[in-house]
Amino acid sequence: MTDAILALNAGSSSIKFALFKMGPGKTLEPAVRGEMEGIGTEPHFAAHDAAGTEIGQKSWAGNASTDHDALLGWLMDWVRHHLGCDVLAAVGHRVVHGGRDFIAPVRLTPEIIAALDGLTPLAPLHQPHSLAPVRAIMGRQPDLPQVACFDTAFHHTLPAVASRYALPREYEDEGVRRYGFHGLSYEFIAGRLRETAPHLAAGRVVVAHLGNGASLCAMRDGRSLDTTMGFTALDGLVMGTRCGTLDAGVVLYMLQQKGLSAPDVEQVLYKKSGLLGVSGISSDMRTLTASADPHAREAVELFVFRVARQTAALANSLGGLDGFVFTAGIGEHSPAIREAVCERLGWLGVRIDRAANANHADRIATSESRVDVRVIPTDEEAMIARHTRDVLSDAGETGGA
Ligand code: ADP
């Protein structure tokens, strides 16, 4: 009988999950990964084992019985069935916002859930989706330990000059500051760098998490010193459907001149902008890089321009640049975007090896490059599982195998 940890990463229309079994010395062995997609429309579940073999899949036609809670209940039953005699020791969750106070993973209690709920105004589109599975599991299995791992926590080391907005002080006092997100991904990458390139890990590194959501993190010695997302996950780079950095005057223009309501503005900024807004075609980088449409080309060009521009700003925050890391869907899989970004960073001494880049090598810089450039797959679920194990171990709650 082995203990297992379930890592959940819940979004608005999907739940990514991974199941890890605890080995000797509380090592975590990945056993199953999967995703429930299309929640709210046509849900689809797929899971595969550590070797990549499909071990489960199911589709639902959209109907009333397939809301978030019902699908999560189905997923928990599937996990329990899959575990057989093994014991689910805990569930770890990615929680988008930890605010000022939650700077480390925490065991969830009704009081802490209420406190995290209180942070919903800071992430109105994301926080409720983070907390919904926590509540659903607590309702079904109140004794099952659950741990929250925060996307903001890794950035608690931001110096005040990087986290402060130039607004009247009272805003900062009530929590209006730059928090930064994608922290679990950056923490994972910082750990991988320490394992695979300790010298570089100790240096000045910009990590580019380029997925549907996209951001950069400036790290020195594995600590976050600057990042492109701010008070919300709307700031910084061009994303799938989010606008990234925007003159706040544009929001005033939408409200005052165009007469848009606040929810309409929210829709435009979060759901209708970014790659989708500029291309008018798709939020998916694969579709855009394959398209001959000039608007698709312009969207890709803007994406690359902003990554390079913000990298230069972050290199300045670090006082130089020793390494650059690509990660997440676009960063891990698109040689064309990597090449275009690196070309714009040529003035910083970035040189990439085209063949290595095309082959998705771990290290894609040439030997002459002044900046080491790497491609490192991220694993937010592994980070969630590690934190969950550690919180439980600290509380003396995991037996291990
Ligand atoms: P999420 O933020 O939802 O976790 P991912 O990290 O999975 O997103 O990244 C999704 C993005 O990665 C999409 O824009 C997708 O088109 C892009 N992507 C995945 N594979 C490729 C590829 N081979 N070439 C270009 N873009 C890719």
Short mmCIF file of C-alpha atoms and ligand atoms in Angstrom, two decimals:
data_model
loop_
_atom_site.label_atom_id
_atom_site.label_comp_id
_atom_site.label_asym_id
_atom_site.label_seq_id
_atom_site.Cartn_x
_atom_site.Cartn_y
_atom_site.Cartn_z
CA MET A 1 0.00 0.00 0.00
CA THR A 2 1.46 3.32 -1.11
CA ASP A 3 0.52 6.90 -0.34
CA ALA A 4 -0.34 9.07 -3.32
CA ILE A 5 -0.69 12.80 -3.81
CA LEU A 6 -3.07 14.36 -6.30
CA ALA A 7 -2.07 17.74 -7.76
CA LEU A 8 -4.93 19.81 -9.20
CA ASN A 9 -4.53 22.84 -11.41
CA ALA A 10 -8.02 24.20 -12.05
CA GLY A 11 -8.84 26.90 -14.58
CA SER A 12 -12.08 28.34 -15.89
CA SER A 13 -12.76 25.57 -18.39
CA SER A 14 -10.20 22.92 -17.53
CA ILE A 15 -8.73 20.95 -14.65
CA LYS A 16 -5.21 19.61 -15.18
CA PHE A 17 -4.23 16.90 -12.74
CA ALA A 18 -1.32 14.65 -11.88
CA LEU A 19 -1.08 11.75 -9.49
CA PHE A 20 2.23 11.02 -7.77
CA LYS A 21 3.05 7.94 -5.72
CA MET A 22 5.35 8.31 -2.79
CA GLY A 23 8.42 6.10 -2.93
CA PRO A 24 11.15 5.41 -0.41
CA GLY A 25 12.40 8.57 1.29
CA LYS A 26 9.18 10.27 0.26
CA THR A 27 10.33 10.64 -3.34
CA LEU A 28 7.47 11.41 -5.71
CA GLU A 29 7.04 9.14 -8.70
CA PRO A 30 4.74 10.51 -11.42
CA ALA A 31 2.04 7.88 -12.05
CA VAL A 32 -0.78 9.54 -14.00
CA ARG A 33 -1.33 12.85 -15.76
CA GLY A 34 -4.47 14.09 -17.35
CA GLU A 35 -6.88 16.86 -18.04
CA MET A 36 -10.57 17.57 -17.97
CA GLU A 37 -11.13 20.08 -20.77
CA GLY A 38 -14.14 21.89 -22.18
CA ILE A 39 -15.89 22.31 -18.81
CA GLY A 40 -19.05 24.32 -19.42
CA THR A 41 -19.28 23.29 -23.08
CA GLU A 42 -18.39 19.73 -24.13
CA PRO A 43 -16.26 18.21 -21.38
CA HIS A 44 -13.58 15.70 -22.31
CA PHE A 45 -11.37 13.71 -19.97
CA ALA A 46 -8.09 12.06 -20.90
CA ALA A 47 -5.39 10.50 -18.73
CA HIS A 48 -2.11 8.76 -19.45
CA ASP A 49 0.41 6.87 -17.36
CA ALA A 50 4.07 7.78 -16.80
CA ALA A 51 5.05 6.06 -20.06
CA GLY A 52 2.53 8.18 -21.99
CA THR A 53 0.07 5.35 -22.62
CA GLU A 54 -3.56 6.43 -22.52
CA ILE A 55 -5.29 4.87 -19.53
CA GLY A 56 -8.59 6.70 -19.54
CA GLN A 57 -10.76 8.93 -21.66
CA LYS A 58 -14.37 10.04 -21.71
CA SER A 59 -16.49 12.71 -23.38
CA TRP A 60 -19.73 14.25 -22.21
CA ALA A 61 -22.29 16.00 -24.36
CA GLY A 62 -22.94 19.41 -22.77
CA ASN A 63 -25.81 19.07 -20.27
CA ALA A 64 -26.79 20.12 -16.76
CA SER A 65 -25.07 17.25 -14.97
CA THR A 66 -21.64 18.24 -16.18
CA ASP A 67 -20.84 21.35 -14.18
CA HIS A 68 -17.49 21.86 -12.42
CA ASP A 69 -18.54 20.10 -9.21
CA ALA A 70 -20.05 17.08 -10.92
CA LEU A 71 -16.99 16.63 -13.13
CA LEU A 72 -14.64 17.01 -10.19
CA GLY A 73 -16.64 14.37 -8.30
CA TRP A 74 -16.32 12.07 -11.32
CA LEU A 75 -12.56 12.75 -11.47
CA MET A 76 -12.10 11.99 -7.76
CA ASP A 77 -13.98 8.70 -8.23
CA TRP A 78 -11.79 7.87 -11.22
CA VAL A 79 -8.65 8.60 -9.17
CA ARG A 80 -9.87 6.45 -6.27
CA HIS A 81 -10.75 3.60 -8.63
CA HIS A 82 -7.38 3.92 -10.34
CA LEU A 83 -5.51 3.87 -7.01
CA GLY A 84 -7.02 0.52 -5.98
CA CYS A 85 -5.40 -0.38 -2.65
CA ASP A 86 -3.17 2.70 -2.57
CA VAL A 87 -4.20 5.59 -0.37
CA LEU A 88 -4.81 9.14 -1.47
CA ALA A 89 -2.87 10.98 1.26
CA ALA A 90 -3.63 14.54 0.15
CA VAL A 91 -4.69 16.87 -2.63
CA GLY A 92 -2.59 19.89 -3.57
CA HIS A 93 -4.07 22.82 -5.44
CA ARG A 94 -2.68 25.64 -7.51
CA VAL A 95 -4.28 28.75 -6.04
CA VAL A 96 -3.80 31.83 -8.16
CA HIS A 97 -3.65 34.52 -5.50
CA GLY A 98 -2.12 34.45 -2.04
CA GLY A 99 -2.22 38.21 -1.54
CA ARG A 100 0.28 39.78 0.86
CA ASP A 101 -0.05 37.19 3.59
CA PHE A 102 0.18 33.75 1.94
CA ILE A 103 3.82 33.52 0.87
CA ALA A 104 4.20 29.77 1.41
CA PRO A 105 2.01 26.69 0.79
CA VAL A 106 -0.58 26.15 3.49
CA ARG A 107 -2.87 23.38 4.75
CA LEU A 108 -6.45 24.35 3.92
CA THR A 109 -8.99 24.83 6.68
CA PRO A 110 -12.42 26.47 6.46
CA GLU A 111 -10.87 29.65 7.95
CA ILE A 112 -8.08 29.74 5.39
CA ILE A 113 -10.52 29.07 2.54
CA ALA A 114 -12.56 32.05 3.76
CA ALA A 115 -9.41 34.21 3.85
CA LEU A 116 -8.51 33.13 0.28
CA ASP A 117 -12.04 33.82 -0.83
CA GLY A 118 -11.51 37.34 0.50
CA LEU A 119 -8.76 37.75 -2.12
CA THR A 120 -11.21 37.18 -4.99
CA PRO A 121 -11.36 40.92 -5.80
CA LEU A 122 -7.63 40.67 -6.62
CA ALA A 123 -8.22 37.87 -9.17
CA PRO A 124 -11.95 37.81 -9.89
CA LEU A 125 -11.72 35.58 -12.97
CA HIS A 126 -9.25 33.08 -11.50
CA GLN A 127 -9.54 32.78 -7.71
CA PRO A 128 -13.06 31.27 -7.68
CA HIS A 129 -11.89 28.50 -10.03
CA SER A 130 -8.95 27.78 -7.73
CA LEU A 131 -11.22 27.47 -4.69
CA ALA A 132 -14.16 25.58 -6.22
CA PRO A 133 -12.41 22.16 -6.21
CA VAL A 134 -11.14 22.76 -2.68
CA ARG A 135 -14.69 23.27 -1.45
CA ALA A 136 -16.08 20.38 -3.48
CA ILE A 137 -13.49 17.95 -2.06
CA MET A 138 -13.95 19.28 1.47
CA GLY A 139 -17.69 18.67 1.09
CA ARG A 140 -17.16 15.08 -0.05
CA GLN A 141 -14.13 14.12 2.08
CA PRO A 142 -13.67 16.57 4.94
CA ASP A 143 -10.80 14.54 6.44
CA LEU A 144 -8.70 14.43 3.28
CA PRO A 145 -5.82 16.90 3.76
CA GLN A 146 -5.71 19.66 1.16
CA VAL A 147 -2.89 22.11 0.55
CA ALA A 148 -2.93 25.42 -1.31
CA CYS A 149 0.14 26.37 -3.37
CA PHE A 150 0.18 29.97 -4.52
CA ASP A 151 1.10 31.33 -7.92
CA THR A 152 2.09 34.61 -6.29
CA ALA A 153 4.29 33.20 -3.48
CA PHE A 154 7.54 32.85 -5.46
CA HIS A 155 7.51 36.60 -6.07
CA HIS A 156 7.37 37.61 -2.40
CA THR A 157 11.10 38.44 -2.76
CA LEU A 158 10.37 41.31 -5.19
CA PRO A 159 12.00 44.46 -3.89
CA ALA A 160 9.61 47.32 -3.12
CA VAL A 161 10.83 49.26 -6.13
CA ALA A 162 9.66 46.40 -8.39
CA SER A 163 6.36 45.79 -6.62
CA ARG A 164 5.23 49.38 -6.10
CA TYR A 165 2.86 51.33 -8.36
CA ALA A 166 3.24 55.09 -8.57
CA LEU A 167 -0.23 55.58 -7.08
CA PRO A 168 -1.26 57.41 -3.92
CA ARG A 169 -0.01 55.47 -0.88
CA GLU A 170 -3.45 54.46 0.31
CA TYR A 171 -3.77 52.07 -2.64
CA GLU A 172 -0.60 50.25 -1.68
CA ASP A 173 -1.83 50.11 1.91
CA GLU A 174 -4.92 48.23 0.76
CA GLY A 175 -2.89 45.77 -1.31
CA VAL A 176 -2.74 47.39 -4.73
CA ARG A 177 0.80 46.39 -5.72
CA ARG A 178 2.55 44.14 -8.20
CA TYR A 179 2.32 40.50 -7.08
CA GLY A 180 3.39 38.51 -10.13
CA PHE A 181 2.07 35.07 -11.15
CA HIS A 182 3.24 31.75 -12.69
CA GLY A 183 5.24 31.36 -9.47
CA LEU A 184 4.94 27.55 -9.32
CA SER A 185 6.36 27.32 -12.82
CA TYR A 186 9.25 29.67 -11.99
CA GLU A 187 9.99 27.81 -8.78
CA PHE A 188 10.15 24.54 -10.71
CA ILE A 189 12.50 26.06 -13.30
CA ALA A 190 14.72 27.56 -10.57
CA GLY A 191 15.00 24.05 -9.06
CA ARG A 192 15.82 22.44 -12.43
CA LEU A 193 18.49 25.08 -13.05
CA ARG A 194 20.06 24.36 -9.66
CA GLU A 195 20.18 20.65 -10.57
CA THR A 196 21.37 20.98 -14.16
CA ALA A 197 23.36 24.23 -14.27
CA PRO A 198 24.22 25.36 -10.72
CA HIS A 199 26.58 28.07 -11.91
CA LEU A 200 23.87 29.60 -14.08
CA ALA A 201 21.24 29.16 -11.35
CA ALA A 202 23.34 31.40 -9.11
CA GLY A 203 23.48 34.08 -11.81
CA ARG A 204 21.16 36.57 -13.51
CA VAL A 205 18.49 34.70 -15.45
CA VAL A 206 15.29 35.71 -17.22
CA VAL A 207 12.75 32.89 -17.50
CA ALA A 208 10.06 33.23 -20.18
CA HIS A 209 6.89 31.29 -19.35
CA LEU A 210 5.15 31.49 -22.72
CA GLY A 211 1.81 29.67 -22.71
CA ASN A 212 -1.78 30.88 -23.10
CA GLY A 213 -0.91 33.08 -20.17
CA ALA A 214 2.60 34.47 -20.56
CA SER A 215 5.06 36.27 -18.32
CA LEU A 216 8.75 36.76 -17.62
CA CYS A 217 10.61 36.46 -14.34
CA ALA A 218 13.98 38.00 -13.53
CA MET A 219 15.84 35.75 -11.08
CA ARG A 220 19.12 36.10 -9.31
CA ASP A 221 20.32 33.12 -7.33
CA GLY A 222 16.91 31.51 -7.90
CA ARG A 223 14.96 34.39 -6.32
CA SER A 224 12.45 36.54 -8.14
CA LEU A 225 13.57 40.17 -8.42
CA ASP A 226 11.20 41.39 -11.10
CA THR A 227 8.36 40.02 -13.21
CA THR A 228 6.03 41.24 -15.94
CA MET A 229 2.65 40.41 -14.41
CA GLY A 230 1.46 42.78 -11.74
CA PHE A 231 -1.59 43.31 -9.57
CA THR A 232 -3.42 40.91 -11.88
CA ALA A 233 -2.42 38.39 -14.52
CA LEU A 234 -3.34 40.95 -17.18
CA ASP A 235 -0.09 42.90 -17.23
CA GLY A 236 3.08 42.40 -19.23
CA LEU A 237 3.36 40.26 -22.34
CA VAL A 238 0.82 39.75 -25.10
CA MET A 239 -1.10 36.57 -24.23
CA GLY A 240 -3.59 34.27 -25.95
CA THR A 241 -6.56 36.54 -25.21
CA ARG A 242 -5.15 39.06 -22.70
CA CYS A 243 -3.73 42.42 -23.73
CA GLY A 244 -0.66 42.66 -21.50
CA THR A 245 0.80 46.08 -20.71
CA LEU A 246 -1.70 48.79 -21.53
CA ASP A 247 -1.87 52.51 -20.89
CA ALA A 248 -4.50 52.85 -18.14
CA GLY A 249 -5.85 55.76 -20.21
CA VAL A 250 -7.21 53.22 -22.69
CA VAL A 251 -9.42 51.81 -19.95
CA LEU A 252 -10.70 55.33 -19.21
CA TYR A 253 -11.37 55.81 -22.93
CA MET A 254 -13.40 52.57 -23.04
CA LEU A 255 -15.41 53.59 -19.99
CA GLN A 256 -15.89 57.28 -20.68
CA GLN A 257 -15.90 57.63 -24.47
CA LYS A 258 -17.14 54.24 -25.63
CA GLY A 259 -19.58 53.81 -22.75
CA LEU A 260 -18.50 50.24 -22.02
CA SER A 261 -19.55 48.81 -18.68
CA ALA A 262 -16.90 47.47 -16.29
CA PRO A 263 -17.79 43.83 -17.15
CA ASP A 264 -17.54 44.70 -20.87
CA VAL A 265 -14.09 46.20 -20.36
CA GLU A 266 -13.09 43.08 -18.42
CA GLN A 267 -14.24 40.89 -21.32
CA VAL A 268 -12.27 42.94 -23.85
CA LEU A 269 -9.06 42.97 -21.80
CA TYR A 270 -9.10 39.34 -20.64
CA LYS A 271 -10.94 37.47 -23.40
CA LYS A 272 -10.89 39.42 -26.65
CA SER A 273 -7.39 40.89 -26.79
CA GLY A 274 -3.90 39.46 -27.12
CA LEU A 275 -3.11 37.15 -30.03
CA LEU A 276 -6.83 36.66 -30.67
CA GLY A 277 -7.63 40.36 -30.72
CA VAL A 278 -4.75 41.40 -32.95
CA SER A 279 -5.03 38.49 -35.40
CA GLY A 280 -8.83 38.28 -35.42
CA ILE A 281 -8.20 34.57 -36.07
CA SER A 282 -7.08 32.62 -33.04
CA SER A 283 -5.47 32.74 -29.61
CA ASP A 284 -3.45 29.65 -30.48
CA MET A 285 0.16 30.26 -31.46
CA ARG A 286 0.25 27.09 -33.56
CA THR A 287 -2.58 28.35 -35.74
CA LEU A 288 -1.00 31.79 -36.08
CA THR A 289 2.51 30.64 -36.96
CA ALA A 290 0.98 28.36 -39.63
CA SER A 291 -1.18 31.14 -41.10
CA ALA A 292 -0.28 33.35 -44.09
CA ASP A 293 -2.78 36.02 -43.02
CA PRO A 294 -1.00 39.38 -42.45
CA HIS A 295 -2.95 39.96 -39.23
CA ALA A 296 -1.72 36.62 -37.87
CA ARG A 297 1.83 37.68 -38.74
CA GLU A 298 1.35 41.01 -36.98
CA ALA A 299 0.03 39.31 -33.86
CA VAL A 300 3.07 37.03 -33.73
CA GLU A 301 5.37 39.98 -34.37
CA LEU A 302 3.84 41.93 -31.49
CA PHE A 303 4.13 38.91 -29.19
CA VAL A 304 7.85 38.56 -29.99
CA PHE A 305 8.48 42.31 -29.80
CA ARG A 306 7.00 42.49 -26.30
CA VAL A 307 8.92 39.44 -25.04
CA ALA A 308 12.19 41.00 -26.21
CA ARG A 309 11.32 44.47 -24.96
CA GLN A 310 10.37 43.24 -21.50
CA THR A 311 13.42 40.97 -21.37
CA ALA A 312 15.60 44.02 -21.85
CA ALA A 313 13.78 45.74 -18.99
CA LEU A 314 14.23 42.71 -16.73
CA ALA A 315 17.91 42.37 -17.69
CA ASN A 316 18.26 45.92 -16.46
CA SER A 317 16.57 45.00 -13.16
CA LEU A 318 19.17 42.24 -12.81
CA GLY A 319 22.12 44.44 -13.81
CA GLY A 320 22.95 42.12 -16.71
CA LEU A 321 21.97 38.79 -18.17
CA ASP A 322 23.73 35.43 -17.84
CA GLY A 323 20.93 33.13 -18.93
CA PHE A 324 17.57 33.03 -20.67
CA VAL A 325 15.15 30.12 -20.31
CA PHE A 326 12.15 29.31 -22.51
CA THR A 327 9.32 27.30 -20.99
CA ALA A 328 5.56 26.46 -21.25
CA GLY A 329 3.61 25.59 -24.43
CA ILE A 330 5.09 28.15 -26.82
CA GLY A 331 8.50 28.34 -25.14
CA GLU A 332 8.95 24.58 -25.15
CA HIS A 333 7.53 23.81 -28.58
CA SER A 334 8.03 26.69 -30.99
CA PRO A 335 11.55 27.00 -32.48
CA ALA A 336 10.29 29.86 -34.69
CA ILE A 337 9.25 32.01 -31.74
CA ARG A 338 12.44 31.18 -29.82
CA GLU A 339 14.54 32.18 -32.82
CA ALA A 340 12.62 35.42 -33.37
CA VAL A 341 12.93 36.41 -29.69
CA CYS A 342 16.66 35.60 -29.62
CA GLU A 343 17.24 37.56 -32.81
CA ARG A 344 15.82 40.67 -31.15
CA LEU A 345 18.06 40.03 -28.14
CA GLY A 346 21.18 39.80 -30.32
CA TRP A 347 22.44 43.16 -29.06
CA LEU A 348 22.68 41.64 -25.56
CA GLY A 349 25.05 39.01 -26.97
CA VAL A 350 22.41 36.30 -27.42
CA ARG A 351 23.35 33.84 -30.20
CA ILE A 352 21.46 30.65 -30.84
CA ASP A 353 22.40 27.47 -32.64
CA ARG A 354 19.67 26.98 -35.26
CA ALA A 355 20.03 23.20 -35.42
CA ALA A 356 19.94 22.84 -31.63
CA ASN A 357 16.90 25.12 -31.53
CA ALA A 358 15.10 23.17 -34.26
CA ASN A 359 15.80 19.94 -32.34
CA HIS A 360 14.50 21.40 -29.06
CA ALA A 361 17.88 20.77 -27.40
CA ASP A 362 18.15 21.65 -23.69
CA ARG A 363 20.79 24.23 -24.53
CA ILE A 364 20.28 26.25 -27.69
CA ALA A 365 22.95 28.99 -27.38
CA THR A 366 26.12 28.80 -29.45
CA SER A 367 29.44 28.56 -27.62
CA GLU A 368 30.08 32.24 -28.53
CA SER A 369 26.81 33.46 -27.03
CA ARG A 370 27.32 35.80 -24.07
CA VAL A 371 24.00 34.55 -22.69
CA ASP A 372 23.28 30.86 -22.04
CA VAL A 373 19.90 30.04 -23.62
CA ARG A 374 17.99 26.97 -22.50
CA VAL A 375 14.68 25.21 -23.07
CA ILE A 376 13.34 23.64 -19.86
CA PRO A 377 9.91 21.99 -19.72
CA THR A 378 7.98 23.26 -16.74
CA ASP A 379 5.94 21.10 -14.36
CA GLU A 380 3.60 23.04 -12.09
CA GLU A 381 1.89 19.84 -10.94
CA ALA A 382 5.20 18.36 -9.70
CA MET A 383 5.81 21.56 -7.73
CA ILE A 384 2.31 21.35 -6.21
CA ALA A 385 2.88 17.70 -5.24
CA ARG A 386 6.25 18.48 -3.62
CA HIS A 387 4.82 21.35 -1.60
CA THR A 388 1.86 19.22 -0.55
CA ARG A 389 4.13 16.40 0.60
CA ASP A 390 6.31 18.87 2.52
CA VAL A 391 3.39 20.58 4.26
CA LEU A 392 2.08 17.19 5.33
CA SER A 393 5.52 15.95 6.39
CA ASP A 394 5.98 19.04 8.55
CA ALA A 395 2.67 18.19 10.19
CA GLY A 396 3.79 14.54 10.53
CA GLU A 397 0.89 13.29 8.42
CA THR A 398 2.46 11.18 5.67
CA GLY A 399 3.63 7.69 6.30
CA GLY A 400 5.31 7.23 2.92
CA ALA A 401 6.15 3.81 1.56
P1 ADP B 1 -1.62 27.12 -20.58
O1 ADP B 1 -1.24 28.52 -20.21
O2 ADP B 1 -3.07 26.96 -20.93
O3 ADP B 1 -1.08 26.04 -19.66
P2 ADP B 1 0.30 26.06 -22.47
O4 ADP B 1 1.53 26.28 -21.65
O5 ADP B 1 -0.16 24.68 -22.73
O6 ADP B 1 -0.90 26.95 -21.98
O7 ADP B 1 0.57 26.78 -23.89
C1 ADP B 1 -0.43 26.86 -24.87
C2 ADP B 1 0.17 27.61 -26.05
O8 ADP B 1 1.29 26.88 -26.55
C3 ADP B 1 -0.81 27.76 -27.21
O9 ADP B 1 -0.73 29.06 -27.76
C4 ADP B 1 -0.28 26.73 -28.21
O10 ADP B 1 -0.57 27.10 -29.53
C5 ADP B 1 1.20 26.85 -27.95
N1 ADP B 1 1.92 25.73 -28.57
C6 ADP B 1 1.90 24.44 -28.21
N2 ADP B 1 2.66 23.71 -29.10
C7 ADP B 1 3.14 24.60 -30.01
C8 ADP B 1 3.98 24.50 -31.17
N3 ADP B 1 4.45 23.33 -31.56
N4 ADP B 1 4.25 25.62 -31.86
C9 ADP B 1 3.75 26.82 -31.47
N5 ADP B 1 2.98 26.98 -30.38
C10 ADP B 1 2.68 25.89 -29.67
#
